[in-house]
mmCIF file of C-alpha atoms in Angstrom:
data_model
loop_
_atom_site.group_PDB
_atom_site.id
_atom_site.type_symbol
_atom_site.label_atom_id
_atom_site.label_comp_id
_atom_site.label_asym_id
_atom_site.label_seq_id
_atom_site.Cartn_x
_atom_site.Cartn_y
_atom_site.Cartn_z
ATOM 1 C CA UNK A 132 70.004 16.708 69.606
ATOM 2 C CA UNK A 133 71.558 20.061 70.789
ATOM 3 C CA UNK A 134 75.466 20.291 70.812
ATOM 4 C CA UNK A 135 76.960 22.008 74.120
ATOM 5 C CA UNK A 136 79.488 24.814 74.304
ATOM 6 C CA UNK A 137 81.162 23.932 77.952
ATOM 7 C CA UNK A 138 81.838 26.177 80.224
ATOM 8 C CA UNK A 139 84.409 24.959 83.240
ATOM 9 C CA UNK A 140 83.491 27.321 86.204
ATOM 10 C CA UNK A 141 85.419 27.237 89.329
ATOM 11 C CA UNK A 142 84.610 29.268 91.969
ATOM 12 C CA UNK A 143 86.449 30.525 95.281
ATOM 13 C CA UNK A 144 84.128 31.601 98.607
ATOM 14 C CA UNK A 145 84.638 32.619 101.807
ATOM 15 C CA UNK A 146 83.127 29.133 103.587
ATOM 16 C CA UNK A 147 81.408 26.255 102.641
ATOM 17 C CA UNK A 148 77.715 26.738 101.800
ATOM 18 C CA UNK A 149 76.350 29.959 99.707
ATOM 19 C CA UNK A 150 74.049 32.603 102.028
ATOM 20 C CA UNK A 151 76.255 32.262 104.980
ATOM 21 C CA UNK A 152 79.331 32.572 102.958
ATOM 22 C CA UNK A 153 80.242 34.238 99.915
ATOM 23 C CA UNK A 154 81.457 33.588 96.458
ATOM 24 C CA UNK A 155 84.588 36.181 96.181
ATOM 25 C CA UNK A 156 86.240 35.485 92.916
ATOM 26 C CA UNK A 157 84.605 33.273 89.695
ATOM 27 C CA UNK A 158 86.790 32.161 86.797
ATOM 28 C CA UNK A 159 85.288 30.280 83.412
ATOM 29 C CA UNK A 160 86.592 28.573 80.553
ATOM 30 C CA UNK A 161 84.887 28.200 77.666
ATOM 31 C CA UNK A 162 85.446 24.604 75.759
ATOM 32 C CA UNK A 163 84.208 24.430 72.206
ATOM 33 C CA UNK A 164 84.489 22.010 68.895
ATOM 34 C CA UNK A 165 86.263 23.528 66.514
ATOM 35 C CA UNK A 166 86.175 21.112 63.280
ATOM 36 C CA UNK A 167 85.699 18.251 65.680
ATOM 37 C CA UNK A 168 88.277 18.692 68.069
ATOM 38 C CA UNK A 169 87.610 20.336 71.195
ATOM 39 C CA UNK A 170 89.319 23.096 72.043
ATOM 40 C CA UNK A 171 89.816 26.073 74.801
ATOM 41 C CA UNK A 172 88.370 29.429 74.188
ATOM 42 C CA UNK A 173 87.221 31.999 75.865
ATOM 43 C CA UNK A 174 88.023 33.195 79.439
ATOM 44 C CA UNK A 175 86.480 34.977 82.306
ATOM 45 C CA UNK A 176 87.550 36.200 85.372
ATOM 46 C CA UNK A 177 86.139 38.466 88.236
ATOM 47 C CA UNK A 178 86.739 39.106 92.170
ATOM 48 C CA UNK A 179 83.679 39.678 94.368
ATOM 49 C CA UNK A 180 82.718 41.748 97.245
ATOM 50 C CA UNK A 181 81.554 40.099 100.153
ATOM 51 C CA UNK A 182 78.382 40.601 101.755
ATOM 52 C CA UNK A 183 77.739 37.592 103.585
ATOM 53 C CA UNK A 184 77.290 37.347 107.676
ATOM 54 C CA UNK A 185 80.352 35.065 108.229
ATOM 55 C CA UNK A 186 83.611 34.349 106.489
ATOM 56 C CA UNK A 187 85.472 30.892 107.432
ATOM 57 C CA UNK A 188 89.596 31.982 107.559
ATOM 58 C CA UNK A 189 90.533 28.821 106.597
ATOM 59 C CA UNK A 190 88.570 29.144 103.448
ATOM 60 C CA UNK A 191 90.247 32.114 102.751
ATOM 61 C CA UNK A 192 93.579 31.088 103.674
ATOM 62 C CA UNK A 193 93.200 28.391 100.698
ATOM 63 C CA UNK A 194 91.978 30.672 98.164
ATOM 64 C CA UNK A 195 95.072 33.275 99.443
ATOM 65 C CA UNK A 196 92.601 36.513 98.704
ATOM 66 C CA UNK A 197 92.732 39.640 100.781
ATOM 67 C CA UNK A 198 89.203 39.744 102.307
ATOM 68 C CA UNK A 199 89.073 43.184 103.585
ATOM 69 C CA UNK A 200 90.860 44.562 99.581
ATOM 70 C CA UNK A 201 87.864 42.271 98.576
ATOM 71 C CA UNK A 202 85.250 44.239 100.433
ATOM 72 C CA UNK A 203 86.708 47.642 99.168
ATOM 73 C CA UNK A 204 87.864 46.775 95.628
ATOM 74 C CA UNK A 205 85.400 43.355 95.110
ATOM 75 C CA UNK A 206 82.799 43.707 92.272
ATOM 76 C CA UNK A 207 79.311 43.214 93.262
ATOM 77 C CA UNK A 208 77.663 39.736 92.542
ATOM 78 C CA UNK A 209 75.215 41.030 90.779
ATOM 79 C CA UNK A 210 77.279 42.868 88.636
ATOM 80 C CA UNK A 211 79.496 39.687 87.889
ATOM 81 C CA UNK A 212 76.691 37.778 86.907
ATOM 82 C CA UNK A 213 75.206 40.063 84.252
ATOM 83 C CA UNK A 214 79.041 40.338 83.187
ATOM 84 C CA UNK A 215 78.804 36.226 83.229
ATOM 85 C CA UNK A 216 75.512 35.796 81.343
ATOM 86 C CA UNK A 217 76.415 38.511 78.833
ATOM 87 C CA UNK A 218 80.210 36.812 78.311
ATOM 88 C CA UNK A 219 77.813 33.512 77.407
ATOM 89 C CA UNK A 220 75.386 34.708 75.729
ATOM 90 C CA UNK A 221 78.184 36.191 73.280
ATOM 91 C CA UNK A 222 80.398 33.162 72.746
ATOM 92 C CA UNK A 223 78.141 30.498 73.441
ATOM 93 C CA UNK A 224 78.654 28.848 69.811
ATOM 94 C CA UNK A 225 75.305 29.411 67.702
ATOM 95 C CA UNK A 226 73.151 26.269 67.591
ATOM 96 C CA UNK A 227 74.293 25.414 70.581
ATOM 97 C CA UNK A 228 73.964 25.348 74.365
ATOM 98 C CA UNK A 229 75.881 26.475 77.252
ATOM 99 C CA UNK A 230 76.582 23.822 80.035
ATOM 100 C CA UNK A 231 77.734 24.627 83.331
ATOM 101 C CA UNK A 232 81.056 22.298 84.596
ATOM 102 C CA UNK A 233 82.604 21.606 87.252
ATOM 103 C CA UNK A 234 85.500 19.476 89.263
ATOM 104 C CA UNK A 235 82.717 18.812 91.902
ATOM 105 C CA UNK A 236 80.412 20.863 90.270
ATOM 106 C CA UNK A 237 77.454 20.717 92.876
ATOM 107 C CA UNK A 238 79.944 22.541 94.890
ATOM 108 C CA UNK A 239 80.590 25.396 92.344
ATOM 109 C CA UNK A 240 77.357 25.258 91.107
ATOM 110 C CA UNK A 241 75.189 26.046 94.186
ATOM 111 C CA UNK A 242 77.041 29.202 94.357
ATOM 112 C CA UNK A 243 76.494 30.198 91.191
ATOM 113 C CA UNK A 244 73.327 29.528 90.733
ATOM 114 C CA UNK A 245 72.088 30.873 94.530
ATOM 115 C CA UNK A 246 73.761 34.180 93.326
ATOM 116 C CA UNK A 247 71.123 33.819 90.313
ATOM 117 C CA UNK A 248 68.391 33.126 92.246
ATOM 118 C CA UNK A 249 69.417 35.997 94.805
ATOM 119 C CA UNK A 250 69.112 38.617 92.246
ATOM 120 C CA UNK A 251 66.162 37.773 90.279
ATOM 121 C CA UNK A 252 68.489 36.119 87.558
ATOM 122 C CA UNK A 253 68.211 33.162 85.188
ATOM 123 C CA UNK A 254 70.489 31.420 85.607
ATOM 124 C CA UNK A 255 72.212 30.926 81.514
ATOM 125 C CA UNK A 256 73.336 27.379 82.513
ATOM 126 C CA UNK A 257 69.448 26.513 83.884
ATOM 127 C CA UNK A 258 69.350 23.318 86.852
ATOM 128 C CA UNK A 259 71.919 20.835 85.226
ATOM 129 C CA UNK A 260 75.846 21.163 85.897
ATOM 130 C CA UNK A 261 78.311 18.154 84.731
ATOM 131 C CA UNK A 262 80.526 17.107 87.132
ATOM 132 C CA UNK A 263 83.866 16.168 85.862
ATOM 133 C CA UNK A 264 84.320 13.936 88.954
ATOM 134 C CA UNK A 265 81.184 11.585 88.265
ATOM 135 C CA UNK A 266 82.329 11.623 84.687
ATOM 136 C CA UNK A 267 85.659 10.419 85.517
ATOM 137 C CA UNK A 268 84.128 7.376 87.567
ATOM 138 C CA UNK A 269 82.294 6.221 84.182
ATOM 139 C CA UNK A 270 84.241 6.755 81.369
ATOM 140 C CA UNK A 271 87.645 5.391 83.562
ATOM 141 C CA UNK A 272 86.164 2.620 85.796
ATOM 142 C CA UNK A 273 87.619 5.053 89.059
ATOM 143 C CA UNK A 274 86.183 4.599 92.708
ATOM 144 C CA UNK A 275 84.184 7.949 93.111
ATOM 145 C CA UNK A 276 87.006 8.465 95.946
ATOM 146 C CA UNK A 277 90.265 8.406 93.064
ATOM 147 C CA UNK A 278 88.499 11.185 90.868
ATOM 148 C CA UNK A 279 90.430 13.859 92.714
ATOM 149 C CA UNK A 280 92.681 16.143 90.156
ATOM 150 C CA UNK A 281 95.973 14.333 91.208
ATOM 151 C CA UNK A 282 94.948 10.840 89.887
ATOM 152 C CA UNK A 283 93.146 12.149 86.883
ATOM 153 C CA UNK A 284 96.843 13.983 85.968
ATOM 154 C CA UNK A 285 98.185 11.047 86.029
ATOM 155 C CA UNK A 286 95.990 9.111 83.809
ATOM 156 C CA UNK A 287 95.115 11.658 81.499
ATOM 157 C CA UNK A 288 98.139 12.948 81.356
ATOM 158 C CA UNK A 289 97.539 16.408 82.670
ATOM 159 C CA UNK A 290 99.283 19.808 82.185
ATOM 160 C CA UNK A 291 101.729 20.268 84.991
ATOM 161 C CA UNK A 292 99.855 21.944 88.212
ATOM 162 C CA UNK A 293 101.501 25.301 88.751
ATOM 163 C CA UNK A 294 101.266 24.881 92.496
ATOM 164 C CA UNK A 295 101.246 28.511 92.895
ATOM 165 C CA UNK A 296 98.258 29.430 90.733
ATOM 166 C CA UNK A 297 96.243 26.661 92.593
ATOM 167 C CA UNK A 298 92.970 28.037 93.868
ATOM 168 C CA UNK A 299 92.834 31.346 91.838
ATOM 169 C CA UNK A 300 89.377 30.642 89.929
ATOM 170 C CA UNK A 301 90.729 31.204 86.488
ATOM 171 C CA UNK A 302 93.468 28.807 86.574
ATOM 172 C CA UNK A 303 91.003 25.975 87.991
ATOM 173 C CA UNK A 304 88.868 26.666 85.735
ATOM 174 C CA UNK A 305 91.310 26.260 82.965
ATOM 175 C CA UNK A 306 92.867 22.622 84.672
ATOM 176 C CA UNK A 307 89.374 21.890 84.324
ATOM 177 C CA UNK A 308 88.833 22.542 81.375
ATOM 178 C CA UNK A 309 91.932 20.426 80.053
ATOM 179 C CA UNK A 310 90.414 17.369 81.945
ATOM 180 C CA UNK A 311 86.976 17.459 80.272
ATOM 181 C CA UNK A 312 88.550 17.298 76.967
ATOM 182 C CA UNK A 313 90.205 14.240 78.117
ATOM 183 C CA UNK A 314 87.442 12.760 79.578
ATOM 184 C CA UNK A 315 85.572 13.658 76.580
ATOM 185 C CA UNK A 316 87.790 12.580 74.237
ATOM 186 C CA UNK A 317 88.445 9.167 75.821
ATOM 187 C CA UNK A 318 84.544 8.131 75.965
ATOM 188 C CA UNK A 319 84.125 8.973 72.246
ATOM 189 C CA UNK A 320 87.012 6.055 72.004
ATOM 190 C CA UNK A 321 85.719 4.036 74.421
ATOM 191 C CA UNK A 322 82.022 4.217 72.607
ATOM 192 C CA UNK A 323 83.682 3.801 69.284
ATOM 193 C CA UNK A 324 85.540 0.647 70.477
ATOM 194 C CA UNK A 325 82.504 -0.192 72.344
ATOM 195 C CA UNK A 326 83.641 0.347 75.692
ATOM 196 C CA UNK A 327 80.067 1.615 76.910
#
């Protein structure tokens, strides 16, 4: 069976579905097993130009970036994601394979991967994302509607939230990534004490 090198993306946009709106910043973290105990590596970070035909302000009032700096100074998404599949492609662990996750990862994902798609681009995570929020409902018995971030700090006792790094793409990406290794680590006790 092929072992996974995680990657927790999070991604910021300009509204709530890709093609109308844009992606404008991406952050990933890579999460890999180091002698059996999962660890953070890696990062990635980039802020994109939009190109899209609409922009939502409320979206961007959450995500707090400067949409007209982003159209002048913004990378473009094609750019980012040969910068992305290159950045996994070089620490992806050998012998194993990269896997796209996400804190409501058909969110993230869609934009990702319609950016892919968009540019002639495969996509280095393929169809399948994990979703940290369906994972949570399994492996702690949650209604799908307690799986949001605050709960699972409390249960899995969480780094602190910096409230002011909230919804920059890097930082989400690296809360993320601390709540997979929870969630991770507390099915491989729950299947050891034969939880599942």
């Amino acid at each position: 069976m092929a072992r996974a090198t995680w990657y927790c993306v999070d991604i910021e946009c300009s509204g709530p579905v890709p093609g109308l709106y844009d992606m404008v910043s991406l952050g990933a973290v890579q999460v890999v097993d180091v002698d059996d105990t999962l660890r953070i590596g890696a990062t990635f970070y980039e802020e994109i130009r939009p190109t899209g035909p609409r922009m939502d302000p409320s979206a961007m009032a959450v995500n707090g970036l400067d949409f007209e700096r982003l159209q002048r100074e913004g990378q473009p998404l094609r750019d980012v994601l040969v910068r992305l599949t290159g950045w996994v492609e070089e620490v992806t662990t050998p012998g194993t394979k990269p896997v796209f996750v996400g804190h409501n990862a058909p969110f993230d994902w869609s934009f990702v991967n319609h950016g892919y798609h968009v540019h002639g681009l495969p996509n280095p995570f393929g169809y399948k994302a994990l979703d940290t929020k369906a994972l949570a409902t399994g492996v702690l018995g949650l209604h799908w509607f307690d799986s949001n971030k605050e709960r699972l700090a409390q249960l899995l006792e969480l780094p602190v939230v910096e409230t002011e790094r909230i919804h920059r793409a890097d930082y989400d990406a690296w809360y993320q990534a601390h709540i997979l290794i929870r969630l991770l680590q507390r099915g491989a006790a729950n299947a050891v004490s034969g939880g599942f």
